mmCIF file of C-alpha atoms in Angstrom:
data_model
loop_
_atom_site.group_PDB
_atom_site.id
_atom_site.type_symbol
_atom_site.label_atom_id
_atom_site.label_comp_id
_atom_site.label_asym_id
_atom_site.label_seq_id
_atom_site.Cartn_x
_atom_site.Cartn_y
_atom_site.Cartn_z
ATOM 1 C CA LYS G 1 -183.698 -83.588 127.950
ATOM 2 C CA THR G 2 -186.508 -83.394 130.672
ATOM 3 C CA THR G 3 -185.681 -86.779 132.227
ATOM 4 C CA THR G 4 -182.234 -86.040 132.581
ATOM 5 C CA LEU G 5 -183.313 -82.621 134.199
ATOM 6 C CA ALA G 6 -185.683 -84.367 136.576
ATOM 7 C CA ARG G 7 -183.115 -86.522 137.720
ATOM 8 C CA LEU G 8 -180.300 -83.755 137.997
ATOM 9 C CA LEU G 9 -182.900 -81.871 140.107
ATOM 10 C CA LYS G 10 -183.442 -84.538 142.675
ATOM 11 C CA THR G 11 -179.519 -84.758 143.495
ATOM 12 C CA PRO G 12 -177.938 -82.680 146.563
ATOM 13 C CA GLU G 13 -175.745 -80.846 144.011
ATOM 14 C CA PHE G 14 -178.847 -79.349 142.506
ATOM 15 C CA ALA G 15 -180.301 -78.153 145.675
ATOM 16 C CA GLY G 16 -181.469 -74.252 145.336
ATOM 17 C CA THR G 17 -181.803 -74.764 141.816
ATOM 18 C CA VAL G 18 -184.637 -72.846 139.767
ATOM 19 C CA ALA G 19 -185.731 -74.539 136.309
ATOM 20 C CA ILE G 20 -187.180 -72.539 133.308
ATOM 21 C CA ILE G 21 -188.523 -74.980 131.010
ATOM 22 C CA ASN G 22 -189.442 -73.626 127.538
ATOM 23 C CA GLU G 23 -191.926 -75.075 125.349
ATOM 24 C CA PHE G 24 -192.801 -74.806 121.674
ATOM 25 C CA GLY G 25 -196.200 -74.744 120.877
ATOM 26 C CA GLU G 26 -199.456 -74.099 122.890
ATOM 27 C CA ILE G 27 -199.544 -76.489 125.535
ATOM 28 C CA GLY G 28 -196.239 -77.133 127.369
ATOM 29 C CA LEU G 29 -196.366 -81.043 128.682
ATOM 30 C CA ASP G 30 -192.578 -81.499 129.564
ATOM 31 C CA HIS G 31 -193.039 -79.424 132.780
ATOM 32 C CA LEU G 32 -195.907 -82.228 133.982
ATOM 33 C CA LEU G 33 -192.691 -84.469 134.338
ATOM 34 C CA LEU G 34 -190.962 -82.677 136.568
ATOM 35 C CA GLU G 35 -191.288 -83.256 140.371
ATOM 36 C CA THR G 36 -190.278 -80.179 141.796
ATOM 37 C CA SER G 37 -191.907 -77.103 143.354
ATOM 38 C CA GLN G 38 -193.791 -74.447 141.752
ATOM 39 C CA GLU G 39 -191.700 -72.002 143.864
ATOM 40 C CA ARG G 40 -188.850 -73.220 141.739
ATOM 41 C CA PHE G 41 -189.895 -73.704 138.595
ATOM 42 C CA ALA G 42 -191.419 -71.548 135.558
ATOM 43 C CA LEU G 43 -192.707 -72.512 132.366
ATOM 44 C CA LEU G 44 -192.346 -70.325 129.108
ATOM 45 C CA ASP G 45 -195.000 -71.666 127.034
ATOM 46 C CA ASN G 46 -195.997 -68.971 124.330
ATOM 47 C CA GLY G 47 -193.086 -69.763 122.145
ATOM 48 C CA CYS G 48 -189.563 -70.723 121.205
ATOM 49 C CA VAL G 49 -187.167 -69.243 123.925
ATOM 50 C CA CYS G 50 -184.524 -68.487 120.812
ATOM 51 C CA CYS G 51 -186.536 -66.093 119.342
ATOM 52 C CA THR G 52 -190.192 -64.959 120.355
ATOM 53 C CA VAL G 53 -189.999 -65.039 124.079
ATOM 54 C CA ARG G 54 -186.714 -63.691 124.711
ATOM 55 C CA ASP G 55 -188.127 -60.868 126.243
ATOM 56 C CA ASP G 56 -190.433 -63.436 128.510
ATOM 57 C CA LEU G 57 -186.993 -65.194 129.584
ATOM 58 C CA VAL G 58 -185.359 -61.923 130.558
ATOM 59 C CA GLU G 59 -188.491 -60.951 132.694
ATOM 60 C CA THR G 60 -188.753 -64.293 134.257
ATOM 61 C CA LEU G 61 -185.415 -64.176 135.465
ATOM 62 C CA LEU G 62 -186.112 -60.234 136.637
ATOM 63 C CA ARG G 63 -189.148 -61.492 138.502
ATOM 64 C CA LEU G 64 -187.177 -64.407 140.206
ATOM 65 C CA ILE G 65 -184.903 -61.505 141.622
ATOM 66 C CA ALA G 66 -187.862 -59.588 142.583
ATOM 67 C CA ARG G 67 -189.517 -62.710 144.539
ATOM 68 C CA VAL G 68 -186.350 -63.328 146.638
ATOM 69 C CA GLU G 69 -186.185 -59.650 147.471
ATOM 70 C CA ALA G 70 -190.165 -59.726 148.107
ATOM 71 C CA GLY G 71 -189.567 -63.039 150.459
ATOM 72 C CA GLU G 72 -191.787 -65.056 148.150
ATOM 73 C CA LEU G 73 -188.997 -67.236 146.788
ATOM 74 C CA PRO G 74 -186.218 -68.605 148.846
ATOM 75 C CA GLU G 75 -182.670 -67.784 147.581
ATOM 76 C CA PHE G 76 -181.392 -69.971 144.934
ATOM 77 C CA GLY G 77 -177.981 -70.547 143.922
ATOM 78 C CA ARG G 78 -178.606 -71.588 140.300
ATOM 79 C CA VAL G 79 -180.925 -71.193 137.412
ATOM 80 C CA VAL G 80 -181.189 -73.914 134.659
ATOM 81 C CA ILE G 81 -182.889 -72.921 131.161
ATOM 82 C CA GLU G 82 -184.173 -75.818 129.267
ATOM 83 C CA THR G 83 -184.917 -74.443 125.731
ATOM 84 C CA THR G 84 -186.918 -76.327 123.059
ATOM 85 C CA GLY G 85 -184.670 -78.632 120.810
ATOM 86 C CA LEU G 86 -185.487 -76.081 118.040
ATOM 87 C CA ALA G 87 -183.727 -73.479 119.880
ATOM 88 C CA ASP G 88 -180.788 -71.413 118.341
ATOM 89 C CA PRO G 89 -178.421 -70.991 121.377
ATOM 90 C CA VAL G 90 -176.643 -67.989 119.892
ATOM 91 C CA PRO G 91 -179.754 -65.219 120.583
ATOM 92 C CA ILE G 92 -180.498 -66.797 123.753
ATOM 93 C CA LEU G 93 -176.953 -66.222 125.216
ATOM 94 C CA HIS G 94 -176.869 -62.552 123.574
ATOM 95 C CA ALA G 95 -180.050 -61.696 125.438
ATOM 96 C CA LEU G 96 -178.628 -63.072 128.583
ATOM 97 C CA MET G 97 -175.424 -61.153 128.120
ATOM 98 C CA ALA G 98 -176.565 -57.879 126.564
ATOM 99 C CA GLU G 99 -179.256 -57.394 129.053
ATOM 100 C CA PRO G 100 -177.772 -55.078 131.982
ATOM 101 C CA ARG G 101 -180.519 -55.924 134.660
ATOM 102 C CA LEU G 102 -179.316 -59.284 134.707
ATOM 103 C CA ALA G 103 -175.685 -58.585 134.887
ATOM 104 C CA ASP G 104 -175.441 -58.280 138.682
ATOM 105 C CA ALA G 105 -177.397 -61.125 139.534
ATOM 106 C CA TYR G 106 -176.724 -63.993 136.965
ATOM 107 C CA ARG G 107 -173.745 -65.312 135.079
ATOM 108 C CA ILE G 108 -173.625 -67.955 132.769
ATOM 109 C CA ASP G 109 -171.644 -71.045 133.747
ATOM 110 C CA GLY G 110 -171.880 -72.904 130.220
ATOM 111 C CA VAL G 111 -174.223 -74.241 127.839
ATOM 112 C CA LEU G 112 -174.912 -77.790 127.775
ATOM 113 C CA ALA G 113 -176.359 -79.620 124.376
ATOM 114 C CA VAL G 114 -178.280 -83.120 124.983
ATOM 115 C CA VAL G 115 -177.440 -85.644 122.119
ATOM 116 C CA ASP G 116 -179.594 -88.610 121.560
ATOM 117 C CA ALA G 117 -177.180 -91.369 120.630
ATOM 118 C CA VAL G 118 -179.651 -93.233 118.509
ATOM 119 C CA ASN G 119 -180.942 -90.267 116.429
ATOM 120 C CA GLY G 120 -177.934 -87.949 116.808
ATOM 121 C CA LEU G 121 -176.299 -88.483 113.372
ATOM 122 C CA ALA G 122 -179.966 -88.072 111.761
ATOM 123 C CA THR G 123 -180.964 -84.838 114.019
ATOM 124 C CA LEU G 124 -177.613 -83.561 113.195
ATOM 125 C CA LYS G 125 -178.119 -83.846 109.568
ATOM 126 C CA ALA G 126 -181.710 -82.631 109.300
ATOM 127 C CA HIS G 127 -181.388 -79.667 111.622
ATOM 128 C CA ARG G 128 -179.041 -76.997 111.484
ATOM 129 C CA GLU G 129 -180.175 -75.704 115.163
ATOM 130 C CA ALA G 130 -178.978 -79.062 116.260
ATOM 131 C CA VAL G 131 -175.487 -78.453 114.757
ATOM 132 C CA LYS G 132 -175.386 -74.753 116.262
ATOM 133 C CA GLN G 133 -176.419 -76.159 119.677
ATOM 134 C CA VAL G 134 -173.346 -78.835 119.401
ATOM 135 C CA ALA G 135 -170.974 -76.231 118.238
ATOM 136 C CA VAL G 136 -171.830 -73.557 121.072
ATOM 137 C CA ALA G 137 -171.840 -76.068 123.801
ATOM 138 C CA ASP G 138 -169.143 -76.224 126.195
ATOM 139 C CA ARG G 139 -170.341 -79.647 127.441
ATOM 140 C CA LEU G 140 -172.346 -82.479 125.679
ATOM 141 C CA LEU G 141 -174.230 -84.960 127.158
ATOM 142 C CA VAL G 142 -174.821 -88.123 124.836
ATOM 143 C CA THR G 143 -178.201 -90.034 126.111
ATOM 144 C CA LYS G 144 -179.514 -93.370 125.293
ATOM 145 C CA THR G 145 -176.003 -94.866 124.783
ATOM 146 C CA ASP G 146 -177.616 -97.944 126.431
ATOM 147 C CA LEU G 147 -180.071 -98.185 122.913
ATOM 148 C CA THR G 148 -177.123 -98.343 120.838
ATOM 149 C CA ASP G 149 -174.154 -100.041 119.690
ATOM 150 C CA GLU G 150 -170.426 -99.111 119.104
ATOM 151 C CA ASP G 151 -171.178 -98.756 115.617
ATOM 152 C CA THR G 152 -173.888 -96.302 115.854
ATOM 153 C CA LEU G 153 -172.119 -94.539 118.845
ATOM 154 C CA ALA G 154 -168.515 -94.331 117.566
ATOM 155 C CA PRO G 155 -169.634 -92.160 114.135
ATOM 156 C CA LEU G 156 -171.463 -89.982 116.523
ATOM 157 C CA LEU G 157 -168.679 -89.303 119.070
ATOM 158 C CA SER G 158 -166.607 -88.304 116.064
ATOM 159 C CA LYS G 159 -169.152 -85.965 114.412
ATOM 160 C CA LEU G 160 -169.416 -84.128 117.801
ATOM 161 C CA SER G 161 -165.658 -83.955 118.062
ATOM 162 C CA THR G 162 -165.706 -82.456 114.503
ATOM 163 C CA LEU G 163 -168.281 -80.201 115.429
ATOM 164 C CA ASN G 164 -166.678 -79.005 118.655
ATOM 165 C CA PRO G 165 -163.270 -80.481 119.534
ATOM 166 C CA THR G 166 -163.367 -78.441 122.775
ATOM 167 C CA ALA G 167 -166.395 -79.686 124.473
ATOM 168 C CA SER G 168 -166.403 -82.035 127.162
ATOM 169 C CA VAL G 169 -168.654 -85.241 126.123
ATOM 170 C CA ARG G 170 -170.037 -87.359 128.504
ATOM 171 C CA SER G 171 -172.664 -90.419 128.743
ATOM 172 C CA GLU G 172 -175.935 -90.557 130.620
ATOM 173 C CA GLU G 173 -177.005 -94.269 130.465
ATOM 174 C CA ARG G 174 -174.690 -96.997 132.033
ATOM 175 C CA ARG G 175 -171.254 -94.814 131.864
ATOM 176 C CA VAL G 176 -172.589 -91.990 133.803
ATOM 177 C CA GLY G 177 -169.553 -89.553 134.615
ATOM 178 C CA LYS G 178 -167.198 -91.373 132.120
ATOM 179 C CA GLU G 179 -165.497 -89.658 129.242
ATOM 180 C CA CYS G 180 -166.820 -90.690 126.100
ATOM 181 C CA ARG G 181 -163.662 -90.202 124.072
#
């Protein structure tokens, strides 16, 4: 996820984007992989965004607004929230939609779930949160397709289609921008 996000943040289409990275655990490391200004970056590292830091996420989003209004941060057009792979997306979406202080400044454009082509089926089988992420997403990005073959990829794409038949499915490696189904 972080590699994909770092790549996106370097593209012209993502100019003016603030990235909020959530880490599960005491020390967040993924943020060290991003080459982005501290002015455009926030790290929530005191728990999973799906439960213990929802209030922190709301406060971070409100602080971004305040920093723009105070002239401390340039205006931005997009916020990307990278959650831990363990996050249940439903409470996050609810917190963002139910917080009236955020309604005027933000709108949810979509939910993207990143699926590892090599380990995706096993992850979906072992973790109900992964199933929820796929089911709620309106976009699915399958990564590491260059490390697998059609015998592995086809059942994964079938499973993704079963879990969420309306999501657009794209592949990152070697087939960027091409539909997988």
